């Protein structure tokens, strides 16, 4: 019964992580379309809540994953995928949180600070919000997480695990061109769309 409960917590953590990534993606897409400071601040209010969602989900995944790995694979030789998955999980989480925090801080610094009126956003803010770097980071994180999910399902050896993670990351990096096109098409204000 304890194993099933821990497995449920692990699955809930994975679902929470992917939900947080989706919210982050849509928030950054909405920032690209924001027209005034009130809209931008509303989006930042949502983004400020995401670290708690990412943290809770990551803790659930990590702690329950360690317990499940120990209980199931402590006496097996095929534990290499677990090591690769944990390293990928920690690296992706650290890089994503660092780039997301830095990006948000830089954008917030470009907003007028002392106004409750809906002022138009500066061109500097709009240009910075449309930079592709952050969306590419989200895409790479998402596909790296999918790679870890593939490792959890198929449990390959170490070399195959590394190959899966590298391919997942590269897919995330190169598929970003497609995502960028879709976001760019929806980044225009409604009255300028064709």
XYZ file of N, CA, C and O in Angstrom:
776
model
N 0.821 -1.197 0.000
C 0.000 0.000 0.000
C 0.867 1.264 0.000
O 0.527 2.240 -0.652
N 1.992 1.237 0.720
C 2.869 2.408 0.778
C 3.475 2.672 -0.602
O 3.547 3.831 -1.039
N 3.871 1.611 -1.303
C 4.463 1.773 -2.629
C 3.459 2.435 -3.580
O 3.817 3.333 -4.349
N 2.190 2.024 -3.535
C 1.174 2.612 -4.409
C 0.947 4.082 -4.080
O 0.760 4.907 -4.982
N 0.978 4.420 -2.807
C 0.813 5.822 -2.401
C 1.995 6.663 -2.871
O 1.807 7.767 -3.397
N 3.209 6.134 -2.715
C 4.405 6.850 -3.166
C 4.380 7.000 -4.687
O 4.729 8.060 -5.227
N 3.948 5.953 -5.394
C 3.838 6.027 -6.856
C 2.818 7.084 -7.275
O 3.048 7.844 -8.219
N 1.704 7.175 -6.564
C 0.703 8.199 -6.849
C 1.298 9.601 -6.654
O 1.085 10.495 -7.477
N 2.059 9.796 -5.577
C 2.708 11.087 -5.344
C 3.710 11.413 -6.451
O 3.818 12.558 -6.889
N 4.401 10.399 -6.919
C 5.357 10.586 -8.014
C 4.632 11.033 -9.289
O 5.050 11.989 -9.957
N 3.527 10.377 -9.604
C 2.740 10.731 -10.790
C 2.146 12.134 -10.646
O 2.152 12.925 -11.597
N 1.650 12.471 -9.467
C 1.118 13.822 -9.235
C 2.208 14.879 -9.404
O 1.955 15.964 -9.942
N 3.404 14.569 -8.959
C 4.519 15.495 -9.142
C 4.838 15.717 -10.605
O 5.074 16.847 -11.043
N 4.831 14.637 -11.391
C 5.095 14.751 -12.830
C 4.004 15.589 -13.503
O 4.295 16.492 -14.305
N 2.748 15.321 -13.170
C 1.650 16.104 -13.738
C 1.764 17.576 -13.346
O 1.541 18.467 -14.168
N 2.122 17.845 -12.099
C 2.295 19.222 -11.643
C 3.428 19.930 -12.360
O 3.321 21.107 -12.714
N 4.510 19.193 -12.604
C 5.650 19.781 -13.314
C 5.276 20.166 -14.741
O 5.573 21.269 -15.200
N 4.595 19.270 -15.447
C 4.187 19.579 -16.818
C 3.129 20.693 -16.841
O 3.130 21.525 -17.749
N 2.250 20.721 -15.851
C 1.262 21.809 -15.776
C 1.967 23.149 -15.544
O 1.617 24.158 -16.167
N 2.968 23.169 -14.667
C 3.715 24.407 -14.412
C 4.453 24.864 -15.666
O 4.494 26.066 -15.967
N 5.023 23.924 -16.421
C 5.696 24.285 -17.675
C 4.703 24.883 -18.665
O 5.015 25.846 -19.369
N 3.502 24.300 -18.738
C 2.486 24.816 -19.661
C 2.057 26.230 -19.252
O 1.943 27.119 -20.106
N 1.834 26.450 -17.967
C 1.452 27.788 -17.493
C 2.567 28.786 -17.788
O 2.310 29.908 -18.245
N 3.806 28.381 -17.561
C 4.943 29.258 -17.845
C 4.997 29.612 -19.333
O 5.182 30.774 -19.698
N 4.811 28.642 -20.193
C 4.826 28.881 -21.631
C 3.732 29.867 -22.027
O 3.970 30.827 -22.768
N 2.512 29.661 -21.528
C 1.406 30.537 -21.899
C 1.564 31.933 -21.293
O 1.159 32.919 -21.914
N 2.156 32.027 -20.122
C 2.414 33.351 -19.535
C 3.426 34.135 -20.365
O 3.238 35.328 -20.625
N 4.496 33.485 -20.773
C 5.482 34.187 -21.598
C 4.895 34.547 -22.960
O 5.201 35.600 -23.509
N 4.031 33.694 -23.487
C 3.350 34.030 -24.736
C 2.429 35.232 -24.536
O 2.354 36.114 -25.391
N 1.735 35.272 -23.414
C 0.845 36.399 -23.120
C 1.634 37.687 -22.905
O 1.167 38.773 -23.263
N 2.819 37.586 -22.321
C 3.657 38.785 -22.147
C 4.025 39.394 -23.497
O 4.132 40.610 -23.626
N 4.196 38.559 -24.480
C 4.526 39.054 -25.816
C 3.360 39.836 -26.417
O 3.565 40.679 -27.273
N 2.139 39.512 -25.994
C 0.950 40.187 -26.516
C 0.470 41.330 -25.628
O -0.438 42.057 -26.012
N 1.024 41.455 -24.445
C 0.558 42.495 -23.510
C 0.721 43.876 -24.136
O 1.692 44.154 -24.825
N -0.269 44.716 -23.879
C -0.262 46.051 -24.473
C -0.039 47.162 -23.458
O 0.308 48.274 -23.832
N -0.293 46.871 -22.166
C -0.087 47.919 -21.153
C 0.468 47.321 -19.865
O 0.574 46.096 -19.724
N 0.805 48.203 -18.938
C 1.471 47.770 -17.707
C 0.566 46.936 -16.811
O 1.047 46.036 -16.122
N -0.735 47.196 -16.829
C -1.661 46.422 -15.981
C -1.697 44.962 -16.453
O -1.657 44.036 -15.639
N -1.757 44.751 -17.760
C -1.744 43.385 -18.288
C -0.437 42.681 -17.937
O -0.439 41.518 -17.514
N 0.670 43.384 -18.106
C 1.979 42.784 -17.805
C 2.090 42.429 -16.328
O 2.573 41.343 -15.980
N 1.629 43.311 -15.446
C 1.694 43.023 -14.005
C 0.800 41.848 -13.624
O 1.142 41.054 -12.742
N -0.351 41.711 -14.287
C -1.223 40.561 -14.033
C -0.547 39.246 -14.405
O -0.661 38.246 -13.698
N 0.177 39.268 -15.517
C 0.901 38.063 -15.947
C 2.047 37.770 -14.984
O 2.282 36.614 -14.618
N 2.742 38.817 -14.533
C 3.822 38.613 -13.564
C 3.291 38.070 -12.235
O 3.977 37.315 -11.552
N 2.056 38.441 -11.875
C 1.463 37.910 -10.644
C 1.309 36.391 -10.739
O 1.510 35.667 -9.762
N 0.972 35.901 -11.928
C 0.871 34.448 -12.131
C 2.262 33.822 -12.120
O 2.492 32.791 -11.489
N 3.203 34.450 -12.828
C 4.571 33.909 -12.887
C 5.224 33.834 -11.512
O 6.022 32.935 -11.251
N 4.876 34.767 -10.618
C 5.459 34.760 -9.270
C 5.002 33.566 -8.443
O 5.661 33.181 -7.490
N 3.879 32.963 -8.810
C 3.372 31.793 -8.082
C 3.973 30.479 -8.603
O 3.894 29.458 -7.949
N 4.581 30.531 -9.779
C 5.109 29.300 -10.378
C 6.255 28.649 -9.608
O 6.338 27.424 -9.592
N 7.172 29.410 -8.971
C 8.230 28.710 -8.228
C 7.695 27.757 -7.158
O 8.254 26.681 -6.959
N 6.586 28.117 -6.524
C 6.001 27.211 -5.529
C 5.483 25.945 -6.201
O 5.658 24.832 -5.691
N 4.877 26.102 -7.368
C 4.361 24.942 -8.103
C 5.502 24.063 -8.609
O 5.458 22.837 -8.483
N 6.538 24.700 -9.164
C 7.710 23.939 -9.611
C 8.392 23.257 -8.429
O 8.790 22.096 -8.516
N 8.542 23.978 -7.322
C 9.224 23.424 -6.150
C 8.497 22.235 -5.554
O 9.108 21.209 -5.240
N 7.185 22.381 -5.389
C 6.389 21.283 -4.833
C 6.425 20.059 -5.743
O 6.633 18.930 -5.283
N 6.230 20.293 -7.031
C 6.248 19.172 -7.985
C 7.615 18.499 -8.012
O 7.713 17.264 -8.012
N 8.668 19.308 -8.031
C 10.026 18.750 -8.071
C 10.333 17.953 -6.813
O 10.947 16.883 -6.886
N 9.917 18.462 -5.658
C 10.143 17.731 -4.406
C 9.403 16.400 -4.410
O 9.952 15.369 -4.001
N 8.149 16.412 -4.873
C 7.384 15.162 -4.955
C 8.065 14.162 -5.883
O 8.206 12.983 -5.550
N 8.485 14.635 -7.037
C 9.136 13.742 -8.002
C 10.439 13.190 -7.432
O 10.694 11.988 -7.484
N 11.257 14.075 -6.894
C 12.585 13.678 -6.441
C 12.522 12.721 -5.247
O 13.128 11.643 -5.275
N 11.779 13.096 -4.216
C 11.739 12.266 -3.005
C 11.044 10.930 -3.247
O 11.541 9.879 -2.842
N 9.898 10.974 -3.925
C 9.207 9.706 -4.196
C 10.009 8.856 -5.183
O 10.047 7.628 -5.064
N 10.682 9.509 -6.138
C 11.511 8.769 -7.094
C 12.683 8.079 -6.424
O 13.022 6.938 -6.762
N 13.323 8.772 -5.481
C 14.421 8.128 -4.747
C 13.931 6.916 -3.957
O 14.569 5.867 -3.954
N 12.786 7.075 -3.300
C 12.241 5.960 -2.518
C 11.892 4.781 -3.435
O 12.248 3.630 -3.145
N 11.205 5.081 -4.546
C 10.821 4.012 -5.475
C 12.045 3.336 -6.085
O 12.079 2.116 -6.231
N 13.053 4.129 -6.420
C 14.279 3.559 -6.988
C 14.982 2.667 -5.982
O 15.462 1.583 -6.325
N 15.043 3.111 -4.743
C 15.708 2.304 -3.712
C 14.952 0.993 -3.476
O 15.557 -0.074 -3.406
N 13.638 1.084 -3.356
C 12.849 -0.111 -3.062
C 12.852 -1.103 -4.226
O 12.842 -2.304 -4.023
N 12.884 -0.584 -5.436
C 12.752 -1.470 -6.584
C 14.089 -1.896 -7.177
O 14.229 -3.010 -7.674
N 15.080 -1.000 -7.165
C 16.315 -1.276 -7.890
C 17.551 -1.351 -6.999
O 18.665 -1.343 -7.504
N 17.384 -1.420 -5.708
C 18.542 -1.419 -4.807
C 19.473 -2.601 -5.071
O 20.677 -2.487 -4.893
N 18.926 -3.716 -5.495
C 19.736 -4.918 -5.679
C 19.832 -5.333 -7.150
O 20.148 -6.471 -7.447
N 19.572 -4.390 -8.059
C 19.654 -4.678 -9.491
C 20.821 -3.920 -10.101
O 21.265 -2.909 -9.588
N 21.279 -4.417 -11.221
C 22.391 -3.773 -11.910
C 21.918 -2.718 -12.906
O 22.712 -1.916 -13.371
N 20.636 -2.681 -13.239
C 20.129 -1.746 -14.244
C 19.639 -0.446 -13.606
O 18.507 -0.035 -13.775
N 20.502 0.182 -12.860
C 20.123 1.422 -12.192
C 20.711 2.641 -12.909
O 20.476 3.777 -12.526
N 21.441 2.427 -14.004
C 22.078 3.526 -14.722
C 21.109 4.582 -15.200
O 21.392 5.778 -15.164
N 19.923 4.166 -15.639
C 18.928 5.133 -16.114
C 18.495 6.058 -14.984
O 18.181 7.230 -15.234
N 18.469 5.552 -13.752
C 18.068 6.378 -12.602
C 19.087 7.497 -12.396
O 18.714 8.660 -12.177
N 20.367 7.152 -12.479
C 21.421 8.159 -12.301
C 21.324 9.229 -13.382
O 21.364 10.435 -13.096
N 21.156 8.820 -14.629
C 21.037 9.774 -15.737
C 19.785 10.634 -15.554
O 19.814 11.854 -15.756
N 18.678 10.015 -15.151
C 17.432 10.758 -14.954
C 17.568 11.787 -13.834
O 17.122 12.926 -13.966
N 18.203 11.413 -12.725
C 18.371 12.343 -11.598
C 19.275 13.508 -11.992
O 18.967 14.679 -11.701
N 20.378 13.225 -12.668
C 21.284 14.301 -13.102
C 20.564 15.240 -14.068
O 20.650 16.470 -13.944
N 19.820 14.682 -15.017
C 19.066 15.511 -15.971
C 18.017 16.341 -15.258
O 17.831 17.528 -15.537
N 17.325 15.725 -14.323
C 16.266 16.396 -13.563
C 16.833 17.594 -12.793
O 16.296 18.701 -12.859
N 17.931 17.386 -12.101
C 18.534 18.463 -11.311
C 19.092 19.553 -12.223
O 18.882 20.755 -11.982
N 19.794 19.166 -13.283
C 20.381 20.158 -14.196
C 19.300 20.977 -14.894
O 19.391 22.212 -14.960
N 18.275 20.312 -15.392
C 17.198 21.023 -16.093
C 16.471 21.967 -15.147
O 16.181 23.114 -15.502
N 16.184 21.508 -13.944
C 15.506 22.358 -12.969
C 16.324 23.580 -12.594
O 15.810 24.700 -12.525
N 17.621 23.377 -12.369
C 18.486 24.494 -12.002
C 18.619 25.514 -13.117
O 18.505 26.725 -12.895
N 18.834 25.032 -14.320
C 18.983 25.947 -15.463
C 17.669 26.676 -15.742
O 17.663 27.886 -15.972
N 16.555 25.958 -15.699
C 15.253 26.580 -15.966
C 14.920 27.648 -14.932
O 14.459 28.735 -15.283
N 15.143 27.342 -13.669
C 14.807 28.332 -12.638
C 15.718 29.549 -12.722
O 15.274 30.683 -12.549
N 16.994 29.333 -13.033
C 17.924 30.461 -13.149
C 17.554 31.361 -14.325
O 17.468 32.582 -14.179
N 17.312 30.771 -15.498
C 16.990 31.592 -16.669
C 15.631 32.261 -16.514
O 15.463 33.420 -16.897
N 14.659 31.561 -15.938
C 13.333 32.152 -15.739
C 13.366 33.321 -14.771
O 12.748 34.365 -15.017
N 14.099 33.168 -13.685
C 14.203 34.247 -12.698
C 14.913 35.461 -13.299
O 14.468 36.597 -13.138
N 15.992 35.212 -14.005
C 16.756 36.299 -14.612
C 15.914 37.041 -15.655
O 15.889 38.270 -15.689
N 15.210 36.292 -16.483
C 14.361 36.879 -17.516
C 13.255 37.737 -16.890
O 13.015 38.873 -17.315
N 12.589 37.193 -15.868
C 11.503 37.932 -15.206
C 12.020 39.193 -14.534
O 11.384 40.254 -14.615
N 13.156 39.107 -13.853
C 13.716 40.285 -13.191
C 14.057 41.373 -14.202
O 13.803 42.559 -13.965
N 14.624 40.982 -15.330
C 14.970 41.968 -16.353
C 13.726 42.605 -16.954
O 13.700 43.808 -17.210
N 12.672 41.821 -17.151
C 11.435 42.381 -17.694
C 10.768 43.321 -16.686
O 10.290 44.391 -17.059
N 10.729 42.916 -15.419
C 10.104 43.759 -14.399
C 10.839 45.090 -14.281
O 10.215 46.137 -14.099
N 12.150 45.076 -14.428
C 12.912 46.318 -14.332
C 12.590 47.270 -15.483
O 12.819 48.476 -15.377
N 12.019 46.771 -16.557
C 11.679 47.608 -17.702
C 10.266 48.181 -17.609
O 9.839 48.938 -18.477
N 9.514 47.815 -16.558
C 8.170 48.365 -16.356
C 8.238 49.653 -15.547
O 9.045 49.763 -14.625
N 7.371 50.625 -15.835
C 7.282 51.803 -14.959
C 6.807 51.356 -13.571
O 5.849 50.594 -13.453
N 7.465 51.818 -12.525
C 7.220 51.284 -11.191
C 6.085 51.954 -10.420
O 5.377 51.300 -9.688
N 5.906 53.241 -10.558
C 4.991 53.958 -9.663
C 3.715 54.400 -10.353
O 3.358 55.569 -10.311
N 3.029 53.473 -10.973
C 1.797 53.862 -11.641
C 0.789 52.727 -11.575
O 1.106 51.580 -11.860
N -0.439 53.093 -11.182
C -1.528 52.122 -11.193
C -2.378 52.266 -12.443
O -3.376 51.589 -12.600
N -2.001 53.198 -13.301
C -2.721 53.437 -14.552
C -2.202 52.493 -15.635
O -1.032 52.138 -15.635
N -3.051 52.100 -16.570
C -2.600 51.230 -17.663
C -1.785 52.002 -18.703
O -2.295 52.430 -19.725
N -0.510 52.165 -18.420
C 0.387 52.863 -19.338
C 0.814 51.921 -20.460
O 0.961 50.717 -20.248
N 1.043 52.448 -21.656
C 1.543 51.578 -22.731
C 2.947 51.074 -22.394
O 3.730 51.757 -21.748
N 3.227 49.882 -22.842
C 4.540 49.288 -22.594
C 5.581 49.917 -23.516
O 5.291 50.254 -24.664
N 6.783 50.065 -22.999
C 7.857 50.651 -23.799
C 8.282 49.675 -24.897
O 8.087 48.456 -24.791
N 8.864 50.215 -25.935
C 9.378 49.378 -27.021
C 10.502 48.470 -26.529
O 10.658 47.352 -26.998
N 11.267 48.968 -25.558
C 12.339 48.172 -24.964
C 11.771 46.921 -24.293
O 12.297 45.821 -24.439
N 10.657 47.091 -23.549
C 10.001 45.965 -22.892
C 9.495 44.971 -23.933
O 9.717 43.766 -23.823
N 8.792 45.479 -24.955
C 8.222 44.602 -25.979
C 9.315 43.828 -26.723
O 9.180 42.639 -26.977
N 10.390 44.526 -27.040
C 11.499 43.879 -27.747
C 12.130 42.792 -26.886
O 12.416 41.690 -27.350
N 12.330 43.104 -25.604
C 12.937 42.130 -24.700
C 12.008 40.931 -24.474
O 12.453 39.784 -24.411
N 10.706 41.179 -24.354
C 9.740 40.094 -24.121
C 9.652 39.154 -25.311
O 9.313 37.984 -25.154
N 9.973 39.648 -26.494
C 9.887 38.821 -27.697
C 11.176 38.088 -28.023
O 11.256 37.404 -29.052
N 12.169 38.218 -27.159
C 13.422 37.487 -27.391
C 13.154 35.988 -27.348
O 12.454 35.504 -26.467
N 13.718 35.237 -28.276
C 13.421 33.797 -28.343
C 14.137 32.948 -27.282
O 13.797 31.793 -27.083
N 15.105 33.524 -26.588
C 15.931 32.741 -25.666
C 15.103 32.029 -24.589
O 15.305 30.844 -24.320
N 14.148 32.734 -23.980
C 13.382 32.137 -22.888
C 12.452 31.039 -23.392
O 12.299 30.009 -22.755
N 11.840 31.255 -24.541
C 10.950 30.226 -25.081
C 11.741 28.978 -25.472
O 11.268 27.868 -25.317
N 12.949 29.170 -25.977
C 13.801 28.023 -26.315
C 14.165 27.260 -25.030
O 14.188 26.030 -25.022
N 14.438 27.967 -23.937
C 14.756 27.304 -22.668
C 13.574 26.472 -22.179
O 13.750 25.347 -21.696
N 12.354 27.005 -22.317
C 11.163 26.256 -21.907
C 11.002 25.014 -22.784
O 10.712 23.923 -22.289
N 11.207 25.173 -24.082
C 11.093 24.032 -25.007
C 12.107 22.942 -24.666
O 11.770 21.753 -24.618
N 13.355 23.333 -24.411
C 14.398 22.358 -24.062
C 14.078 21.666 -22.739
O 14.265 20.453 -22.603
N 13.579 22.423 -21.760
C 13.210 21.831 -20.467
C 12.075 20.828 -20.632
O 12.097 19.742 -20.055
N 11.090 21.197 -21.423
C 9.941 20.325 -21.636
C 10.362 19.003 -22.272
O 9.995 17.928 -21.803
N 11.168 19.093 -23.322
C 11.574 17.860 -24.004
C 12.580 17.055 -23.187
O 12.609 15.833 -23.272
N 13.388 17.716 -22.361
C 14.269 16.967 -21.452
C 13.439 16.216 -20.417
O 13.741 15.070 -20.079
N 12.366 16.847 -19.930
C 11.466 16.163 -18.988
C 10.784 14.978 -19.667
O 10.605 13.920 -19.048
N 10.409 15.145 -20.936
C 9.849 14.004 -21.667
C 10.878 12.885 -21.804
O 10.538 11.702 -21.734
N 12.156 13.264 -22.007
C 13.220 12.269 -22.080
C 13.334 11.478 -20.777
O 13.492 10.252 -20.798
N 13.244 12.171 -19.658
C 13.278 11.481 -18.353
C 12.077 10.564 -18.221
O 12.183 9.442 -17.709
N 10.929 11.009 -18.695
C 9.732 10.166 -18.665
C 9.934 8.896 -19.496
O 9.542 7.805 -19.090
N 10.581 9.045 -20.647
C 10.891 7.875 -21.486
C 11.834 6.929 -20.735
O 11.660 5.703 -20.779
N 12.813 7.489 -20.030
C 13.725 6.637 -19.244
C 12.960 5.867 -18.172
O 13.245 4.695 -17.909
N 11.994 6.532 -17.532
C 11.222 5.871 -16.474
C 10.405 4.711 -17.024
O 10.226 3.700 -16.337
N 9.924 4.848 -18.238
C 9.084 3.794 -18.822
C 9.919 2.627 -19.337
O 9.623 1.466 -19.051
N 11.003 2.918 -20.078
C 11.755 1.846 -20.743
C 12.977 1.356 -19.968
O 13.503 0.294 -20.278
N 13.484 2.128 -19.013
C 14.613 1.756 -18.151
C 15.814 1.196 -18.920
O 16.249 0.062 -18.677
N 16.381 1.981 -19.857
C 17.530 1.474 -20.627
C 18.823 1.526 -19.809
O 18.844 2.014 -18.680
N 19.921 1.047 -20.405
C 21.215 1.126 -19.729
C 21.733 2.571 -19.794
O 21.084 3.455 -20.353
N 22.908 2.806 -19.237
C 23.438 4.171 -19.101
C 23.650 4.833 -20.460
O 23.228 5.981 -20.673
N 24.296 4.151 -21.384
C 24.589 4.752 -22.687
C 23.301 5.105 -23.436
O 23.168 6.207 -23.973
N 22.352 4.196 -23.458
C 21.074 4.464 -24.126
C 20.329 5.602 -23.422
O 19.678 6.417 -24.069
N 20.454 5.683 -22.102
C 19.818 6.765 -21.349
C 20.387 8.119 -21.739
O 19.651 9.089 -21.946
N 21.711 8.176 -21.858
C 22.360 9.433 -22.256
C 21.931 9.815 -23.670
O 21.635 10.987 -23.944
N 21.859 8.852 -24.552
C 21.439 9.121 -25.933
C 20.007 9.651 -25.958
O 19.702 10.618 -26.676
N 19.111 9.048 -25.176
C 17.716 9.503 -25.122
C 17.638 10.946 -24.640
O 16.916 11.773 -25.213
N 18.394 11.289 -23.602
C 18.357 12.649 -23.061
C 18.928 13.645 -24.072
O 18.357 14.724 -24.282
N 20.021 13.304 -24.712
C 20.623 14.210 -25.709
C 19.654 14.427 -26.871
O 19.434 15.571 -27.310
N 19.043 13.361 -27.364
C 18.084 13.494 -28.469
C 16.877 14.320 -28.026
O 16.403 15.189 -28.778
N 16.390 14.087 -26.823
C 15.250 14.866 -26.317
C 15.582 16.349 -26.246
O 14.793 17.203 -26.652
N 16.774 16.653 -25.731
C 17.196 18.052 -25.636
C 17.309 18.680 -27.023
O 16.855 19.807 -27.251
N 17.908 17.957 -27.964
C 18.066 18.489 -29.324
C 16.723 18.688 -30.014
O 16.532 19.672 -30.740
N 15.796 17.778 -29.786
C 14.447 17.961 -30.338
C 13.834 19.238 -29.769
O 13.249 20.036 -30.494
N 13.975 19.435 -28.464
C 13.459 20.659 -27.841
C 14.111 21.907 -28.392
O 13.464 22.928 -28.592
N 15.402 21.816 -28.670
C 16.134 22.963 -29.195
C 15.702 23.284 -30.627
O 15.462 24.436 -30.965
N 15.575 22.257 -31.461
C 15.265 22.499 -32.870
C 13.774 22.652 -33.146
O 13.396 23.333 -34.088
N 12.924 22.031 -32.346
C 11.484 22.194 -32.554
C 11.042 23.591 -32.147
O 9.970 24.042 -32.513
N 11.905 24.285 -31.431
C 11.574 25.640 -31.013
C 11.248 26.530 -32.201
O 10.443 27.439 -32.099
N 11.848 26.286 -33.363
C 11.536 27.077 -34.550
C 10.051 27.016 -34.869
O 9.425 28.018 -35.190
N 9.457 25.822 -34.735
C 8.021 25.660 -34.958
C 7.237 26.398 -33.887
O 6.281 27.116 -34.178
N 7.639 26.227 -32.627
C 6.959 26.927 -31.542
C 7.088 28.437 -31.704
O 6.148 29.175 -31.460
N 8.252 28.883 -32.123
C 8.475 30.311 -32.304
C 7.544 30.874 -33.376
O 6.979 31.947 -33.226
N 7.357 30.114 -34.460
C 6.449 30.543 -35.512
C 5.025 30.668 -34.974
O 4.333 31.641 -35.238
N 4.574 29.663 -34.206
C 3.219 29.698 -33.661
C 3.031 30.859 -32.696
O 2.020 31.556 -32.725
N 4.006 31.064 -31.820
C 3.908 32.159 -30.853
C 3.974 33.497 -31.562
O 3.238 34.417 -31.243
N 4.838 33.601 -32.561
C 4.979 34.864 -33.291
C 3.674 35.216 -33.986
O 3.272 36.371 -34.029
N 2.986 34.236 -34.527
C 1.722 34.488 -35.205
C 0.673 35.017 -34.232
O -0.189 35.799 -34.609
N 0.746 34.590 -32.973
C -0.233 35.026 -31.977
C 0.283 36.154 -31.102
O -0.398 36.578 -30.187
N 1.489 36.648 -31.357
C 2.055 37.715 -30.551
C 1.604 39.093 -30.985
O 1.764 40.048 -30.261
N 1.058 39.182 -32.179
C 0.593 40.479 -32.649
C -0.687 40.874 -31.925
O -1.498 40.017 -31.586
N -0.879 42.156 -31.678
C -2.177 42.576 -31.126
C -3.300 42.146 -32.076
O -3.091 42.026 -33.289
N -4.457 41.925 -31.545
C -5.563 41.354 -32.305
C -5.891 42.194 -33.542
O -6.170 41.653 -34.609
N -5.809 43.511 -33.443
C -6.175 44.351 -34.576
C -5.138 44.333 -35.703
O -5.398 44.853 -36.777
N -3.954 43.714 -35.487
C -2.930 43.650 -36.527
C -2.811 42.263 -37.154
O -2.012 42.064 -38.048
N -3.573 41.298 -36.682
C -3.502 39.948 -37.248
C -4.195 39.900 -38.586
O -5.187 40.577 -38.822
N -3.697 39.048 -39.467
C -4.309 38.893 -40.789
C -5.329 37.796 -40.774
O -5.254 36.857 -40.088
